[in-house]
Coordinates of C-alpha atoms in Angstrom, one line a residue:
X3 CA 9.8 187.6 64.0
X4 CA 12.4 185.8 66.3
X5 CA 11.3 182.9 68.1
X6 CA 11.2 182.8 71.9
X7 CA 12.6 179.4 71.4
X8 CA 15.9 178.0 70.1
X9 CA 18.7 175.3 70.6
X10 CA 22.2 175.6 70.8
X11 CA 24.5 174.3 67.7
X12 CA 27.6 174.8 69.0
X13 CA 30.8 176.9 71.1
X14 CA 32.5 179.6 69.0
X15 CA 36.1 179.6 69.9
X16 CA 37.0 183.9 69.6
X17 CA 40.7 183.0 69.2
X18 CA 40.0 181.6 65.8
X19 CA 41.4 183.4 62.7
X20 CA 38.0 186.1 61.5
X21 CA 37.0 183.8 58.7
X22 CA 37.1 181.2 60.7
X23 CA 34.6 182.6 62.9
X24 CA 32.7 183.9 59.9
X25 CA 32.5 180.4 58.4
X26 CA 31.3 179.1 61.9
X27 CA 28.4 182.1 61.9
X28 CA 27.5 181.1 58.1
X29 CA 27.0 177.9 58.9
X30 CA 24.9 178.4 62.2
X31 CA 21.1 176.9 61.2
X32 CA 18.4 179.2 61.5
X33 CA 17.0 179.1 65.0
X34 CA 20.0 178.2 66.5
X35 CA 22.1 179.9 68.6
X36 CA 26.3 179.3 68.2
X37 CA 27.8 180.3 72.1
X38 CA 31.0 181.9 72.9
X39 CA 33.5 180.0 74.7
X40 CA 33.9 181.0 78.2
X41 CA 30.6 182.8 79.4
X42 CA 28.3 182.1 81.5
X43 CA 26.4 180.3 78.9
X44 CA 29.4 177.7 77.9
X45 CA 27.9 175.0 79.8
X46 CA 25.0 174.6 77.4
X47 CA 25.2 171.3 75.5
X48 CA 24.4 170.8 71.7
X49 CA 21.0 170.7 70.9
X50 CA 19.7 171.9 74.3
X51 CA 16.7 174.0 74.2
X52 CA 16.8 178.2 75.6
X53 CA 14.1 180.3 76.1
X54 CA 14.2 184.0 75.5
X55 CA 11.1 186.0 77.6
X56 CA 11.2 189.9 77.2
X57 CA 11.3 191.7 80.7
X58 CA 9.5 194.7 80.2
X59 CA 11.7 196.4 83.3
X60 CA 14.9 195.9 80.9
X61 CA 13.4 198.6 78.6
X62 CA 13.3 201.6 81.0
X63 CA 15.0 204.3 79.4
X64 CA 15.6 202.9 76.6
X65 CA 12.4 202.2 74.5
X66 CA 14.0 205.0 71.9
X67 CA 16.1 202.3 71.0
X68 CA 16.2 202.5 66.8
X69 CA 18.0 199.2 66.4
X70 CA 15.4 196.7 67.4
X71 CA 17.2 195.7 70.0
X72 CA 15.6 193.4 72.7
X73 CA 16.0 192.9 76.1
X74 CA 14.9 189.8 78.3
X75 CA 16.0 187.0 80.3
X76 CA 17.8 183.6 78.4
X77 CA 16.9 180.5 80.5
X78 CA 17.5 177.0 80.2
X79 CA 17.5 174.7 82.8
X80 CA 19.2 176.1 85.8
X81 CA 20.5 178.9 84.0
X82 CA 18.8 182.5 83.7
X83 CA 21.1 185.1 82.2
X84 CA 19.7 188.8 81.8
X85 CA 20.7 189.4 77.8
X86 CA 20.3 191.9 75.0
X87 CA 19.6 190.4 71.6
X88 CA 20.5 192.8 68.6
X89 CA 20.0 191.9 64.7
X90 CA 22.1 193.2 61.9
X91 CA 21.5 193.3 58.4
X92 CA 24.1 190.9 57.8
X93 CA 27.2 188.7 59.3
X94 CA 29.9 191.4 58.9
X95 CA 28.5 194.0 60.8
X96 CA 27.7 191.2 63.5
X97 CA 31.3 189.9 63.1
X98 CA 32.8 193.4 63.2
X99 CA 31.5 194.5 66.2
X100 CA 32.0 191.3 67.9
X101 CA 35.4 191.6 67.1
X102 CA 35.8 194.8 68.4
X103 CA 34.0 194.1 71.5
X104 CA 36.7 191.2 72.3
X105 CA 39.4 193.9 71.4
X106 CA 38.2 196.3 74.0
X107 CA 37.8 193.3 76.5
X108 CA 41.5 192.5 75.8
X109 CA 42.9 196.3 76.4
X110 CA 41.0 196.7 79.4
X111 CA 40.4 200.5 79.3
X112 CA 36.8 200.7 79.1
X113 CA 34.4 197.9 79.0
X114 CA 31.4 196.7 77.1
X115 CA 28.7 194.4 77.3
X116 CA 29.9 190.6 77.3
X117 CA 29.6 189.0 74.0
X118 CA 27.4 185.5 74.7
X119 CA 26.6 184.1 71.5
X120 CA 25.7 184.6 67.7
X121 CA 21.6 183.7 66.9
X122 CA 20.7 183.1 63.6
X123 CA 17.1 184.4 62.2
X124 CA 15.7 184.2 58.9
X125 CA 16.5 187.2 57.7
X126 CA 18.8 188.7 60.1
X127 CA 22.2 187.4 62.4
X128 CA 21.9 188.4 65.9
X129 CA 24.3 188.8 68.3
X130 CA 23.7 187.9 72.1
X131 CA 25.0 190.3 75.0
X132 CA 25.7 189.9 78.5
X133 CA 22.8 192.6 79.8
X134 CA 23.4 195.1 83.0
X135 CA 20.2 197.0 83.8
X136 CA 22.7 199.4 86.1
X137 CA 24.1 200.7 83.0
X138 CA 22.3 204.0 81.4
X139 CA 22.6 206.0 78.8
X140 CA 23.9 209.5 79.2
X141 CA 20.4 211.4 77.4
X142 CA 18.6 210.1 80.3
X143 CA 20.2 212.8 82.6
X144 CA 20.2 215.2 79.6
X145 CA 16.3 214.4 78.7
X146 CA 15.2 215.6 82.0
X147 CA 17.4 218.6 83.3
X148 CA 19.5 221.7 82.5
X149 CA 20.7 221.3 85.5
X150 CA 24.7 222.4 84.7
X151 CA 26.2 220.3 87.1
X152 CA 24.1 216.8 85.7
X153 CA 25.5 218.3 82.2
X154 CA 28.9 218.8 83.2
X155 CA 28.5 215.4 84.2
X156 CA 27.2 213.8 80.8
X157 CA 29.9 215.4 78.8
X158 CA 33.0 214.4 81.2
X159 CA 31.7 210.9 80.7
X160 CA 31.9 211.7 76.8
X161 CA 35.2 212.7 77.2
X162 CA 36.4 209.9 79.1
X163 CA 34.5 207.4 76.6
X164 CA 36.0 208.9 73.3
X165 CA 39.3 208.7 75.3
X166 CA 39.2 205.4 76.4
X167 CA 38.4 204.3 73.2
X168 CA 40.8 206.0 71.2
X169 CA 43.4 204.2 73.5
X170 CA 42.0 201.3 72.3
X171 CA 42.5 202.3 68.6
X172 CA 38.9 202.1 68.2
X173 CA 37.0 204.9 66.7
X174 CA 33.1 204.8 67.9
X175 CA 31.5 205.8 64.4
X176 CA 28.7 207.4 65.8
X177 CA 29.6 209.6 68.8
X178 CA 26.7 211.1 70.5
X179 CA 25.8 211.8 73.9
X180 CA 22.8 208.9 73.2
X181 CA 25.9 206.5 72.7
X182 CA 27.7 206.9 75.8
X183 CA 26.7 205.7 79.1
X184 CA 28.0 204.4 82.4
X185 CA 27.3 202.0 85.1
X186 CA 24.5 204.2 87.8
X187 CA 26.6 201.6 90.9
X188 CA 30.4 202.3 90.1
X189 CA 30.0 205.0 87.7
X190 CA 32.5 203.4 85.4
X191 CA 31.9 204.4 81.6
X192 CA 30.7 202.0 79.4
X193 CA 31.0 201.1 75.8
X194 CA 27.8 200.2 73.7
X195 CA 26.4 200.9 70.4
X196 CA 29.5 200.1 68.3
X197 CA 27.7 198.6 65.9
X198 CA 29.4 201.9 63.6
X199 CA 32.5 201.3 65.4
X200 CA 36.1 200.2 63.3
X201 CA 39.7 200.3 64.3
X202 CA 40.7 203.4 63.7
X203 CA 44.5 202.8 62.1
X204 CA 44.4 206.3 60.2
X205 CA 44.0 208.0 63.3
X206 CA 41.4 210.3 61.3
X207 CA 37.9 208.5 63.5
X208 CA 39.5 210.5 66.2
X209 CA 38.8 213.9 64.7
X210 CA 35.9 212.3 63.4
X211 CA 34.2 211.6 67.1
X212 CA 35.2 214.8 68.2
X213 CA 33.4 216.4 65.4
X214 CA 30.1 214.0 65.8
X215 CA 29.7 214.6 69.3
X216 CA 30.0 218.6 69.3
X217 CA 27.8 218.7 66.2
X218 CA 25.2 216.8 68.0
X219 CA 24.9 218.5 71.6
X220 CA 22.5 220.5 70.3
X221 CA 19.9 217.5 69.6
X222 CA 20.2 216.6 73.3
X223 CA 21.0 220.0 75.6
X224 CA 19.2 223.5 75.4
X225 CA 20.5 226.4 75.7
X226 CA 23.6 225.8 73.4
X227 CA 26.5 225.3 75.3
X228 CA 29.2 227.6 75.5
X229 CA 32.7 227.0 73.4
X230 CA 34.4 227.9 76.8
X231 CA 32.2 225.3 78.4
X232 CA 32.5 222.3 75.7
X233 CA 36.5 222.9 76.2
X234 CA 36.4 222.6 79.9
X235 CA 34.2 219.8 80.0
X236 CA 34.8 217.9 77.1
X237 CA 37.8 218.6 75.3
X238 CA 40.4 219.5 78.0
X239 CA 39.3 216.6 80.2
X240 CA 39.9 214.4 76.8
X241 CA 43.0 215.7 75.7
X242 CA 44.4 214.7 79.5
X243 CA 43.0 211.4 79.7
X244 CA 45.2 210.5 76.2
X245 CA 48.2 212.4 76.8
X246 CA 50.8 210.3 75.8
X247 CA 48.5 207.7 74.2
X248 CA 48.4 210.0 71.1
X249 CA 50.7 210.9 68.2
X250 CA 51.0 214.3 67.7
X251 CA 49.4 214.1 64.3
X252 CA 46.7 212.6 66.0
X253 CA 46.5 215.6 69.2
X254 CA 46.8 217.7 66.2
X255 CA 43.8 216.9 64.5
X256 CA 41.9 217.2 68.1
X257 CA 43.7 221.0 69.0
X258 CA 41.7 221.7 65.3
X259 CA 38.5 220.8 66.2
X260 CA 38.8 223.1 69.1
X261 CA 40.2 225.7 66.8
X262 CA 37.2 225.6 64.6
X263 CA 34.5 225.8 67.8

């Protein structure tokens, strides 16, 4: 069980070579929490004491949540920072999607949740978040209507995530409407759950996403959609979002998974 207390042990410079920054997460103490350099939590001092308190409004819409992920308020002093705190089973998932995180950050095409800080548990690493309560997950819309406008909607913003991801040269892993969201105040598309997520250098998590996200409509939207309708929606509004971006082995591979709808 993670302890609504802890202390900070340190800053954790991201421009550091990775094992580097693994060492640096090894060698975090158990209760402890190692910062990021350059967030709003970088004023912390070593050894000062933060307080995590759950906020039960932080879980609307997303108590299906399978990670154990928890939402809440860090506080200490004169600072209260809305945060998400997820554990992994061990440091390189934590490291790998940390480091991907500040890899999206530095392209710029879509963003995800600010990276704060690495907590160390007894048996798990956790990794601290920057937490936006504006931001929802797409199966919220899909969960409550068939409404074909609110769907056209959810699977334009899957387009445009996949796409701005694959810019990136990130594959997501686990592509699924669940897995996408967007911000309810700009409407800008967000990246989260990357905890699956790798740098895709093959080109093949492409096809991949493509495939995942298809296969799964069905777990979040009844009737089945039409192929007619997931190309117009989905596809096509993909394919134009990374014209240019994309070799043509790499459109390739996406013209096949609409040849095989």
């Amino acid at each position: 069980m993670l302890s609504s207390e802890m202390r900070a042990c340190g800053i954790l410079h991201q421009d550091q070579p990775k094992r580097k920054l693994r060492t640096a997460i090894e060698n975090t103490p158990s209760g402890q929490l190692l910062i990021v350099n350059n967030t709003p939590l970088s004023s912390v001092t070593r050894g000062q004491r933060l307080t995590f308190t759950p906020v039960e409004d932080y879980y609307t819409g997303r108590q299906d949540a399978t990670s154990g992920i928890m939402f809440g308020n860090m506080s200490t002093n004169d600072i209260e920072i809305p945060v998400a705190i997820k554990p992994h089973d061990n440091i390189a998932y934590a490291l790998s999607e940390f480091c991907i995180t500040q890899h999206l950050i530095s392209e710029g095409h879509i963003k995800p949740y600010q990276p704060l800080g690495f907590l160390s548990g007894r048996d798990s690493i956790y990794t601290l978040s920057a937490f936006e309560d504006d931001v929802v997950s797409c199966d919220t819309i899909t969960d409550s209507t068939d409404n074909p406008k609110k769907i056209q909607k959810v699977l334009l913003m899957g387009a445009a995530t996949l796409a701005r991801l694959h810019k990136s040269g990130v594959a997501h892993g686990d592509a699924q409407i669940k897995n996408t969201a967007f911000s309810v105040k700009t409407g800008e598309e967000r990246a989260i759950d990357l905890t699956s997520s790798y740098f895709d250098k093959s080109g093949r998590g492409i096809a991949d996403d493509m495939h995942s996200y298809i296969d799964t409509l069905p777990d979040y939207i009844s009737p089945v959609l039409d192929n007619k309708y997931i190309e117009e929606y989905f596809i096509d509004p993909y394919l134009s979002l990374v014209a240019g971006a994309l070799s043509k082995k790499q459109q390739d591979s996406v013209h096949r998974v609409t040849n095989n709808l």
